[in-house]
Amino acid sequence: MRVLIIGSGIGGPVAATALRRAGIDATVFEAHDGPGTNLGAHLGLAPNGLAVLRSLDLLRPVLEAPGTLPSSRIEFRDGRGRIMGRLSDGSTELEPELRSVSARRGVLQTVLAETAADLGTTVEYGRRLVRHTDTGSEVIAEFADGSVERGDVLVGADGIHSVVRRSLFPDAPAPTYTGLLDLGGRTPNAGAPPTPEDTSRLIWGRRAFAGYQTAPDGDAYWFVNVPHPELTREEIAARPDSEWKRFALDLAIDRTGDLDTVLRASEPRLFRPRGVYTIPTLPHWHRGRVALLGDAAHALPNSSGQGASMAMEDALVLAMCLRDSDTPERGLAAYERIRRGRVEAIIEEGTRRGDLKLVTHPVGVFLRDRLLLPLVFRRAAGAGGHSPVFDHRVDFDAPVAT
Ligand SMILES: Cc1cc2nc3c(=O)[nH]c(=O)nc-3n(C[C@H](O)[C@H](O)[C@H](O)COP(=O)(O)OP(=O)(O)OC[C@H]3O[C@@H](n4cnc5c(N)ncnc54)[C@H](O)[C@@H]3O)c2cc1C
């Protein structure tokens, strides 16, 4: 069996590795010209996602990659520096190597792609899919450079703006803007007071939500999410980066000045924002010989911190289902059946909490910071940080009932 995987973000290379382990031939096609090493933003990886990496021998390279930081605790503050709550992922009870970390997105993608390649899969860069056809007996993928590939199964791991999803379900609604712009990255020698060990600091400012963590070498990893009307790429590019930096500083997110120290030390290019998008629940994640995984299939609420881990879990289960099924169609149906309930429960939980990052009215901010969030943090801390989300494990060697 030959599987064509579109996208070498997070889910794509993990799927390729898992398929290879299952004895199935897989090739990844990525639109970008090379590994995304320059993608500076950081990504939180939860214990359940790390467990997927461990089952495929991908964990060590990720933990040892430059910029990976232990990050199993979160300290929440309001804009005046008052501590609103602290959360831990319960990692004192977890095996040490499964404690949450934060990793540089670009480095993570590169490490995953390189390890997949070492295991005998191929990642082909500069291959942008434009459309696909499922003939019933094979899939045909057509690329922007005019080239064509044929395989038995096609997997869309091509993210929130998935071309595979559009081609598979032309009536599916387009991604919708969440109302937030996101910006941030890594600032060497930021000069900010160090964050407590193993802890990222998240700040609910009056006009924006932000977070940062300092590494032992003094580098700071940071982001800002700001409510804003939707902007096109052209509109964002029309404003110089220095103006975007001014814009971020003017939000006066952290009145203690600690975040400002990081922002002031940061290169202007890190302030160029991008819109955060989501997709409504799809009626199906697969049809015939084609399936979606990760953000192409489902978009988790922005603050769930589970997007990458869900893409990795999807990838593992999809490989197991193709391994244990007599036909690709049955395998993909089993994959969707196994994964849908878990993913949708996490989406529902996040949506119920609502997106508090969009609140900017002073009364709303007061209620959020004084009543709602402290209650949420107390409840979560009472649960010891352990949750069915973090504790979930997929046993790759166990046979799947397809
Ligand atoms: C601001 C922000 C912060 C986030 N923070 C976290 C976090 O802390 N923790 C977490 O778990 N999740 C987080 N997420 C979510 C997480 O980034 C995604 O869930 C995750 O990247 C999904 O992985 P994926 O492999 O499905 O897609 P992606 O990582 O988006 O990868 C898709 C790949 O497909 C490629 N591609 C696209 N179109 C084509 C095409 N036509 N042909 C070929 N290749 C194509 C892209 O270039 C890309 O490399 C965050 C998301 C945002 C927006």
GROMACS .gro file of C-alpha atoms and ligand atoms in nm:
model
  455
    1MET     CA    1   0.000   0.000   0.000
    2ARG     CA    2   0.128   0.352  -0.081
    3VAL     CA    3  -0.003   0.644   0.125
    4LEU     CA    4   0.032   1.003   0.003
    5ILE     CA    5   0.039   1.249   0.294
    6ILE     CA    6  -0.019   1.616   0.220
    7GLY     CA    7   0.153   1.851   0.468
    8SER     CA    8   0.466   1.821   0.680
    9GLY     CA    9   0.349   2.021   0.981
   10ILE     CA   10   0.292   1.815   1.296
   11GLY     CA   11   0.048   1.538   1.201
   12GLY     CA   12   0.197   1.463   0.857
   13PRO     CA   13   0.546   1.343   0.962
   14VAL     CA   14   0.405   1.159   1.266
   15ALA     CA   15   0.160   0.976   1.037
   16ALA     CA   16   0.445   0.889   0.799
   17THR     CA   17   0.654   0.750   1.085
   18ALA     CA   18   0.364   0.546   1.223
   19LEU     CA   19   0.277   0.408   0.878
   20ARG     CA   20   0.638   0.314   0.819
   21ARG     CA   21   0.643   0.134   1.154
   22ALA     CA   22   0.332  -0.050   1.040
   23GLY     CA   23   0.515  -0.161   0.724
   24ILE     CA   24   0.325   0.075   0.495
   25ASP     CA   25   0.496   0.294   0.236
   26ALA     CA   26   0.430   0.667   0.296
   27THR     CA   27   0.549   0.986   0.125
   28VAL     CA   28   0.491   1.335   0.262
   29PHE     CA   29   0.441   1.630   0.025
   30GLU     CA   30   0.497   1.975   0.173
   31ALA     CA   31   0.417   2.304   0.000
   32HIS     CA   32   0.704   2.497   0.161
   33ASP     CA   33   1.047   2.484   0.003
   34GLY     CA   34   1.216   2.336   0.310
   35PRO     CA   35   1.173   2.246   0.675
   36GLY     CA   36   1.014   2.529   0.870
   37THR     CA   37   1.314   2.604   1.092
   38ASN     CA   38   1.241   2.976   1.092
   39LEU     CA   39   0.891   2.936   1.239
   40GLY     CA   40   0.976   3.094   1.571
   41ALA     CA   41   0.663   3.062   1.782
   42HIS     CA   42   0.642   2.811   2.062
   43LEU     CA   43   0.394   2.528   2.097
   44GLY     CA   44   0.289   2.356   2.420
   45LEU     CA   45   0.306   1.976   2.398
   46ALA     CA   46   0.088   1.791   2.649
   47PRO     CA   47   0.158   1.450   2.812
   48ASN     CA   48  -0.082   1.268   2.579
   49GLY     CA   49   0.095   1.406   2.271
   50LEU     CA   50   0.437   1.328   2.416
   51ALA     CA   51   0.319   0.970   2.476
   52VAL     CA   52   0.243   0.938   2.102
   53LEU     CA   53   0.594   1.057   2.020
   54ARG     CA   54   0.740   0.809   2.268
   55SER     CA   55   0.555   0.516   2.114
   56LEU     CA   56   0.720   0.601   1.780
   57ASP     CA   57   1.069   0.670   1.921
   58LEU     CA   58   1.029   1.039   1.833
   59LEU     CA   59   1.027   1.169   2.189
   60ARG     CA   60   1.403   1.192   2.261
   61PRO     CA   61   1.483   1.403   1.951
   62VAL     CA   62   1.200   1.644   2.043
   63LEU     CA   63   1.300   1.674   2.411
   64GLU     CA   64   1.663   1.729   2.313
   65ALA     CA   65   1.591   1.979   2.034
   66PRO     CA   66   1.716   2.337   2.074
   67GLY     CA   67   1.457   2.554   2.245
   68THR     CA   68   1.249   2.275   2.404
   69LEU     CA   69   1.168   2.386   2.760
   70PRO     CA   70   1.003   2.198   3.048
   71SER     CA   71   0.671   2.374   3.095
   72SER     CA   72   0.441   2.171   3.315
   73ARG     CA   73   0.318   2.463   3.526
   74ILE     CA   74   0.126   2.775   3.434
   75GLU     CA   75   0.098   3.089   3.641
   76PHE     CA   76  -0.199   3.308   3.550
   77ARG     CA   77  -0.184   3.679   3.624
   78ASP     CA   78  -0.408   3.972   3.557
   79GLY     CA   79  -0.276   4.286   3.389
   80ARG     CA   80  -0.170   4.433   3.723
   81GLY     CA   81   0.049   4.140   3.813
   82ARG     CA   82  -0.194   3.979   4.062
   83ILE     CA   83  -0.173   3.601   4.057
   84MET     CA   84  -0.513   3.461   3.960
   85GLY     CA   85  -0.425   3.094   3.980
   86ARG     CA   86  -0.167   2.828   3.915
   87LEU     CA   87  -0.211   2.504   3.727
   88SER     CA   88   0.008   2.201   3.692
   89ASP     CA   89  -0.037   1.914   3.450
   90GLY     CA   90  -0.011   1.673   3.742
   91SER     CA   91   0.335   1.588   3.624
   92THR     CA   92   0.473   1.500   3.965
   93GLU     CA   93   0.263   1.187   3.921
   94LEU     CA   94   0.358   1.142   3.557
   95GLU     CA   95   0.668   0.975   3.429
   96PRO     CA   96   0.926   1.257   3.406
   97GLU     CA   97   0.965   1.231   3.029
   98LEU     CA   98   0.593   1.288   2.976
   99ARG     CA   99   0.584   1.621   3.160
  100SER     CA  100   0.456   1.898   2.936
  101VAL     CA  101   0.711   2.092   2.738
  102SER     CA  102   0.703   2.383   2.506
  103ALA     CA  103   0.888   2.346   2.178
  104ARG     CA  104   0.982   2.578   1.893
  105ARG     CA  105   0.731   2.511   1.619
  106GLY     CA  106   0.985   2.523   1.337
  107VAL     CA  107   1.236   2.305   1.521
  108LEU     CA  108   0.964   2.055   1.612
  109GLN     CA  109   0.847   2.027   1.249
  110THR     CA  110   1.204   1.982   1.132
  111VAL     CA  111   1.288   1.717   1.392
  112LEU     CA  112   0.970   1.522   1.313
  113ALA     CA  113   1.034   1.541   0.937
  114GLU     CA  114   1.401   1.441   0.971
  115THR     CA  115   1.324   1.148   1.198
  116ALA     CA  116   1.051   1.031   0.960
  117ALA     CA  117   1.307   1.050   0.677
  118ASP     CA  118   1.564   0.853   0.882
  119LEU     CA  119   1.306   0.578   0.917
  120GLY     CA  120   1.273   0.549   0.543
  121THR     CA  121   0.986   0.779   0.455
  122THR     CA  122   1.034   1.062   0.209
  123VAL     CA  123   0.942   1.424   0.271
  124GLU     CA  124   0.927   1.616  -0.056
  125TYR     CA  125   0.938   1.994  -0.023
  126GLY     CA  126   0.807   2.248  -0.272
  127ARG     CA  127   0.515   2.019  -0.360
  128ARG     CA  128   0.189   2.213  -0.320
  129LEU     CA  129  -0.122   2.001  -0.378
  130VAL     CA  130  -0.387   2.169  -0.592
  131ARG     CA  131  -0.643   1.888  -0.626
  132HIS     CA  132  -0.693   1.516  -0.595
  133THR     CA  133  -0.911   1.247  -0.750
  134ASP     CA  134  -1.029   0.923  -0.590
  135THR     CA  135  -1.104   0.677  -0.872
  136GLY     CA  136  -1.226   0.406  -0.635
  137SER     CA  137  -0.918   0.193  -0.698
  138GLU     CA  138  -0.644   0.459  -0.648
  139VAL     CA  139  -0.592   0.825  -0.557
  140ILE     CA  140  -0.431   1.076  -0.792
  141ALA     CA  141  -0.272   1.390  -0.649
  142GLU     CA  142  -0.196   1.690  -0.870
  143PHE     CA  143   0.059   1.952  -0.766
  144ALA     CA  144   0.111   2.319  -0.850
  145ASP     CA  145   0.430   2.237  -1.046
  146GLY     CA  146   0.225   2.016  -1.281
  147SER     CA  147   0.351   1.688  -1.133
  148VAL     CA  148   0.120   1.398  -1.048
  149GLU     CA  149   0.149   1.122  -0.785
  150ARG     CA  150  -0.054   0.804  -0.751
  151GLY     CA  151  -0.123   0.605  -0.439
  152ASP     CA  152  -0.372   0.384  -0.258
  153VAL     CA  153  -0.470   0.634   0.012
  154LEU     CA  154  -0.443   1.013   0.043
  155VAL     CA  155  -0.420   1.181   0.384
  156GLY     CA  156  -0.486   1.553   0.419
  157ALA     CA  157  -0.258   1.676   0.700
  158ASP     CA  158  -0.252   2.019   0.541
  159GLY     CA  159  -0.381   2.231   0.826
  160ILE     CA  160  -0.672   2.463   0.889
  161HIS     CA  161  -0.686   2.597   0.530
  162SER     CA  162  -0.673   2.242   0.390
  163VAL     CA  163  -0.693   2.203   0.013
  164VAL     CA  164  -0.770   1.832   0.059
  165ARG     CA  165  -1.076   1.923   0.270
  166ARG     CA  166  -1.200   2.166   0.004
  167SER     CA  167  -1.148   1.912  -0.269
  168LEU     CA  168  -1.306   1.626  -0.066
  169PHE     CA  169  -1.605   1.820   0.071
  170PRO     CA  170  -1.667   2.117  -0.162
  171ASP     CA  171  -1.977   2.215   0.041
  172ALA     CA  172  -1.791   2.233   0.374
  173PRO     CA  173  -1.791   2.586   0.516
  174ALA     CA  174  -1.471   2.787   0.481
  175PRO     CA  175  -1.258   2.852   0.794
  176THR     CA  176  -1.391   3.137   1.004
  177TYR     CA  177  -1.192   3.407   1.177
  178THR     CA  178  -1.193   3.373   1.557
  179GLY     CA  179  -1.160   3.748   1.616
  180LEU     CA  180  -0.798   3.717   1.732
  181LEU     CA  181  -0.464   3.814   1.585
  182ASP     CA  182  -0.160   3.621   1.706
  183LEU     CA  183   0.202   3.736   1.714
  184GLY     CA  184   0.523   3.643   1.892
  185GLY     CA  185   0.841   3.440   1.879
  186ARG     CA  186   1.179   3.399   2.045
  187THR     CA  187   1.386   3.687   2.176
  188PRO     CA  188   1.749   3.609   2.264
  189ASN     CA  189   1.882   3.771   2.584
  190ALA     CA  190   1.549   3.941   2.649
  191GLY     CA  191   1.660   4.079   2.986
  192ALA     CA  192   1.328   3.996   3.152
  193PRO     CA  193   1.312   3.869   3.512
  194PRO     CA  194   1.323   3.486   3.487
  195THR     CA  195   0.994   3.299   3.508
  196PRO     CA  196   0.982   3.032   3.784
  197GLU     CA  197   1.139   2.701   3.678
  198ASP     CA  198   0.923   2.485   3.453
  199THR     CA  199   0.657   2.760   3.445
  200SER     CA  200   0.503   2.972   3.174
  201ARG     CA  201   0.332   3.294   3.276
  202LEU     CA  202   0.002   3.381   3.110
  203ILE     CA  203  -0.139   3.731   3.143
  204TRP     CA  204  -0.502   3.835   3.107
  205GLY     CA  205  -0.455   4.198   3.013
  206ARG     CA  206  -0.747   4.434   2.965
  207ARG     CA  207  -0.699   4.454   2.589
  208ALA     CA  208  -0.507   4.137   2.505
  209PHE     CA  209  -0.395   3.798   2.632
  210ALA     CA  210  -0.026   3.718   2.636
  211GLY     CA  211   0.228   3.470   2.767
  212TYR     CA  212   0.599   3.423   2.805
  213GLN     CA  213   0.859   3.194   2.952
  214THR     CA  214   1.227   3.258   2.994
  215ALA     CA  215   1.484   2.986   2.928
  216PRO     CA  216   1.791   2.933   3.150
  217ASP     CA  217   2.005   3.096   2.878
  218GLY     CA  218   1.802   3.419   2.902
  219ASP     CA  219   1.604   3.373   2.581
  220ALA     CA  220   1.234   3.453   2.612
  221TYR     CA  221   0.952   3.279   2.425
  222TRP     CA  222   0.639   3.490   2.404
  223PHE     CA  223   0.310   3.548   2.227
  224VAL     CA  224   0.026   3.800   2.221
  225ASN     CA  225  -0.336   3.729   2.123
  226VAL     CA  226  -0.531   4.045   2.056
  227PRO     CA  227  -0.899   4.089   1.964
  228HIS     CA  228  -0.912   4.267   1.629
  229PRO     CA  229  -1.134   4.284   1.320
  230GLU     CA  230  -1.025   4.046   1.046
  231LEU     CA  231  -0.739   4.162   0.822
  232THR     CA  232  -0.623   4.020   0.491
  233ARG     CA  233  -0.256   3.926   0.447
  234GLU     CA  234  -0.217   4.233   0.226
  235GLU     CA  235  -0.362   4.460   0.494
  236ILE     CA  236  -0.125   4.314   0.752
  237ALA     CA  237   0.173   4.350   0.519
  238ALA     CA  238   0.082   4.710   0.436
  239ARG     CA  239   0.175   4.818   0.789
  240PRO     CA  240   0.549   4.824   0.864
  241ASP     CA  241   0.668   4.583   1.133
  242SER     CA  242   0.779   4.875   1.350
  243GLU     CA  243   0.417   4.998   1.356
  244TRP     CA  244   0.295   4.654   1.464
  245LYS     CA  245   0.552   4.665   1.743
  246ARG     CA  246   0.418   5.003   1.855
  247PHE     CA  247   0.065   4.859   1.837
  248ALA     CA  248   0.161   4.567   2.068
  249LEU     CA  249   0.338   4.791   2.319
  250ASP     CA  250   0.040   5.029   2.327
  251LEU     CA  251  -0.184   4.743   2.444
  252ALA     CA  252  -0.016   4.784   2.788
  253ILE     CA  253  -0.091   4.420   2.864
  254ASP     CA  254   0.127   4.370   3.172
  255ARG     CA  255   0.146   4.672   3.396
  256THR     CA  256   0.432   4.518   3.596
  257GLY     CA  257   0.649   4.593   3.292
  258ASP     CA  258   0.801   4.242   3.274
  259LEU     CA  259   0.635   4.157   2.942
  260ASP     CA  260   0.722   4.504   2.809
  261THR     CA  261   1.090   4.431   2.872
  262VAL     CA  262   1.058   4.125   2.647
  263LEU     CA  263   0.860   4.310   2.380
  264ARG     CA  264   1.099   4.604   2.369
  265ALA     CA  265   1.396   4.369   2.324
  266SER     CA  266   1.225   4.186   2.036
  267GLU     CA  267   1.288   4.228   1.667
  268PRO     CA  268   1.009   4.416   1.484
  269ARG     CA  269   0.951   4.125   1.244
  270LEU     CA  270   0.812   3.916   1.534
  271PHE     CA  271   0.523   4.162   1.571
  272ARG     CA  272   0.373   4.100   1.229
  273PRO     CA  273   0.047   3.924   1.324
  274ARG     CA  274  -0.156   3.650   1.162
  275GLY     CA  275  -0.525   3.578   1.201
  276VAL     CA  276  -0.637   3.279   1.407
  277TYR     CA  277  -0.901   3.070   1.227
  278THR     CA  278  -1.130   2.781   1.314
  279ILE     CA  279  -1.361   2.542   1.125
  280PRO     CA  280  -1.709   2.421   1.217
  281THR     CA  281  -1.746   2.049   1.291
  282LEU     CA  282  -1.739   1.848   0.968
  283PRO     CA  283  -2.002   1.577   0.912
  284HIS     CA  284  -1.723   1.342   0.800
  285TRP     CA  285  -1.345   1.325   0.814
  286HIS     CA  286  -1.307   1.074   0.534
  287ARG     CA  287  -1.461   0.957   0.209
  288GLY     CA  288  -1.348   0.654   0.012
  289ARG     CA  289  -0.968   0.641   0.008
  290VAL     CA  290  -0.913   0.994   0.139
  291ALA     CA  291  -0.903   1.111   0.502
  292LEU     CA  292  -0.826   1.429   0.695
  293LEU     CA  293  -0.630   1.453   1.017
  294GLY     CA  294  -0.524   1.725   1.261
  295ASP     CA  295  -0.638   2.079   1.188
  296ALA     CA  296  -0.761   1.979   0.842
  297ALA     CA  297  -1.029   1.762   1.013
  298HIS     CA  298  -1.103   1.961   1.328
  299ALA     CA  299  -0.994   2.287   1.484
  300LEU     CA  300  -0.959   2.283   1.860
  301PRO     CA  301  -1.039   2.595   2.060
  302ASN     CA  302  -0.746   2.829   2.053
  303SER     CA  303  -0.671   2.793   2.423
  304SER     CA  304  -0.707   2.415   2.459
  305GLY     CA  305  -0.333   2.357   2.402
  306GLN     CA  306  -0.428   2.026   2.239
  307GLY     CA  307  -0.412   2.098   1.863
  308ALA     CA  308  -0.071   1.944   1.809
  309SER     CA  309  -0.136   1.652   2.044
  310MET     CA  310  -0.467   1.571   1.871
  311ALA     CA  311  -0.295   1.578   1.530
  312MET     CA  312  -0.038   1.329   1.664
  313GLU     CA  313  -0.301   1.100   1.820
  314ASP     CA  314  -0.497   1.109   1.491
  315ALA     CA  315  -0.183   1.016   1.300
  316LEU     CA  316  -0.107   0.715   1.521
  317VAL     CA  317  -0.462   0.579   1.513
  318LEU     CA  318  -0.492   0.630   1.138
  319ALA     CA  319  -0.177   0.422   1.078
  320MET     CA  320  -0.301   0.145   1.311
  321CYS     CA  321  -0.638   0.132   1.132
  322LEU     CA  322  -0.479   0.107   0.786
  323ARG     CA  323  -0.244  -0.162   0.921
  324ASP     CA  324  -0.526  -0.375   1.064
  325SER     CA  325  -0.796  -0.337   0.795
  326ASP     CA  326  -0.852  -0.546   0.488
  327THR     CA  327  -0.937  -0.241   0.273
  328PRO     CA  328  -0.830   0.126   0.289
  329GLU     CA  329  -1.197   0.237   0.304
  330ARG     CA  330  -1.265   0.022   0.613
  331GLY     CA  331  -0.944   0.144   0.775
  332LEU     CA  332  -1.034   0.509   0.728
  333ALA     CA  333  -1.390   0.452   0.855
  334ALA     CA  334  -1.249   0.285   1.168
  335TYR     CA  335  -1.007   0.576   1.218
  336GLU     CA  336  -1.288   0.830   1.217
  337ARG     CA  337  -1.506   0.613   1.443
  338ILE     CA  338  -1.228   0.579   1.702
  339ARG     CA  339  -1.112   0.940   1.702
  340ARG     CA  340  -1.426   1.151   1.662
  341GLY     CA  341  -1.573   1.112   2.011
  342ARG     CA  342  -1.253   1.207   2.191
  343VAL     CA  343  -1.176   1.508   1.971
  344GLU     CA  344  -1.532   1.641   1.986
  345ALA     CA  345  -1.547   1.607   2.365
  346ILE     CA  346  -1.235   1.824   2.391
  347ILE     CA  347  -1.378   2.079   2.148
  348GLU     CA  348  -1.707   2.089   2.343
  349GLU     CA  349  -1.533   2.140   2.675
  350GLY     CA  350  -1.328   2.428   2.534
  351THR     CA  351  -1.626   2.589   2.364
  352ARG     CA  352  -1.838   2.571   2.682
  353ARG     CA  353  -1.580   2.778   2.862
  354GLY     CA  354  -1.619   3.031   2.581
  355ASP     CA  355  -1.340   3.237   2.441
  356LEU     CA  356  -1.260   3.471   2.724
  357LYS     CA  357  -0.977   3.621   2.525
  358LEU     CA  358  -1.229   3.824   2.327
  359VAL     CA  359  -1.363   4.006   2.635
  360THR     CA  360  -1.249   4.370   2.641
  361HIS     CA  361  -1.543   4.559   2.799
  362PRO     CA  362  -1.430   4.679   3.145
  363VAL     CA  363  -1.727   4.514   3.323
  364GLY     CA  364  -1.666   4.188   3.139
  365VAL     CA  365  -1.296   4.206   3.220
  366PHE     CA  366  -1.376   4.265   3.589
  367LEU     CA  367  -1.615   3.968   3.607
  368ARG     CA  368  -1.376   3.747   3.413
  369ASP     CA  369  -1.071   3.831   3.624
  370ARG     CA  370  -1.233   3.848   3.968
  371LEU     CA  371  -1.500   3.577   3.952
  372LEU     CA  372  -1.488   3.344   3.658
  373LEU     CA  373  -1.121   3.269   3.604
  374PRO     CA  374  -1.025   3.223   3.973
  375LEU     CA  375  -1.313   2.973   3.997
  376VAL     CA  376  -1.201   2.789   3.683
  377PHE     CA  377  -0.841   2.770   3.811
  378ARG     CA  378  -0.950   2.651   4.158
  379ARG     CA  379  -1.162   2.376   4.007
  380ALA     CA  380  -0.890   2.266   3.769
  381ALA     CA  381  -0.629   2.267   4.049
  382GLY     CA  382  -0.870   2.059   4.263
  383ALA     CA  383  -0.869   1.799   3.989
  384GLY     CA  384  -0.489   1.780   4.038
  385GLY     CA  385  -0.428   1.875   3.678
  386HIS     CA  386  -0.496   1.515   3.583
  387SER     CA  387  -0.763   1.477   3.323
  388PRO     CA  388  -0.887   1.224   3.073
  389VAL     CA  389  -0.728   1.446   2.810
  390PHE     CA  390  -0.374   1.415   2.948
  391ASP     CA  391  -0.406   1.054   3.065
  392HIS     CA  392  -0.514   0.913   2.729
  393ARG     CA  393  -0.269   0.660   2.582
  394VAL     CA  394  -0.282   0.484   2.246
  395ASP     CA  395  -0.119   0.140   2.242
  396PHE     CA  396   0.033   0.121   1.896
  397ASP     CA  397   0.095  -0.254   1.917
  398ALA     CA  398  -0.263  -0.343   2.012
  399PRO     CA  399  -0.477  -0.465   1.722
  400VAL     CA  400  -0.764  -0.237   1.616
  401ALA     CA  401  -1.113  -0.381   1.575
  402THR     CA  402  -1.198  -0.244   1.234
  403LIG     C1  403  -0.165   3.096   1.763
  403LIG     C2  404  -0.172   2.948   1.780
  403LIG     C3  405  -0.115   2.890   1.892
  403LIG     C4  406  -0.123   2.752   1.910
  403LIG     N1  407  -0.068   2.696   2.022
  403LIG     C5  408  -0.075   2.563   2.039
  403LIG     C6  409  -0.015   2.500   2.154
  403LIG     O1  410   0.045   2.565   2.238
  403LIG     N2  411  -0.027   2.365   2.166
  403LIG     C7  412  -0.092   2.290   2.071
  403LIG     O2  413  -0.100   2.168   2.088
  403LIG     N3  414  -0.148   2.345   1.963
  403LIG     C8  415  -0.141   2.479   1.944
  403LIG     N4  416  -0.194   2.535   1.832
  403LIG     C9  417  -0.259   2.448   1.734
  403LIG    C10  418  -0.154   2.373   1.651
  403LIG     O3  419  -0.064   2.463   1.593
  403LIG    C11  420  -0.222   2.292   1.542
  403LIG     O4  421  -0.329   2.221   1.596
  403LIG    C12  422  -0.122   2.194   1.478
  403LIG     O5  423  -0.017   2.262   1.418
  403LIG    C13  424  -0.196   2.106   1.378
  403LIG     O6  425  -0.102   2.027   1.309
  403LIG     P1  426  -0.134   1.979   1.160
  403LIG     O7  427  -0.022   1.889   1.124
  403LIG     O8  428  -0.273   1.931   1.152
  403LIG     O9  429  -0.129   2.112   1.071
  403LIG     P2  430  -0.014   2.218   1.051
  403LIG    O10  431   0.082   2.215   1.163
  403LIG    O11  432  -0.083   2.347   1.021
  403LIG    O12  433   0.064   2.169   0.921
  403LIG    C14  434   0.006   2.174   0.793
  403LIG    C15  435   0.118   2.165   0.688
  403LIG    O13  436   0.058   2.147   0.560
  403LIG    C16  437   0.125   2.228   0.467
  403LIG     N5  438   0.034   2.255   0.356
  403LIG    C17  439  -0.076   2.334   0.355
  403LIG     N6  440  -0.137   2.330   0.236
  403LIG    C18  441  -0.064   2.247   0.158
  403LIG    C19  442  -0.077   2.203   0.022
  403LIG     N7  443  -0.177   2.244  -0.057
  403LIG     N8  444   0.015   2.114  -0.027
  403LIG    C20  445   0.117   2.070   0.052
  403LIG     N9  446   0.134   2.111   0.181
  403LIG    C21  447   0.044   2.197   0.233
  403LIG    C22  448   0.162   2.352   0.547
  403LIG    O14  449   0.268   2.425   0.484
  403LIG    C23  450   0.202   2.290   0.679
  403LIG    O15  451   0.340   2.256   0.685
  403LIG    C24  452  -0.188   2.673   1.813
  403LIG    C25  453  -0.243   2.732   1.699
  403LIG    C26  454  -0.235   2.869   1.682
  403LIG    C27  455  -0.294   2.931   1.559
   0.00000   0.00000   0.00000
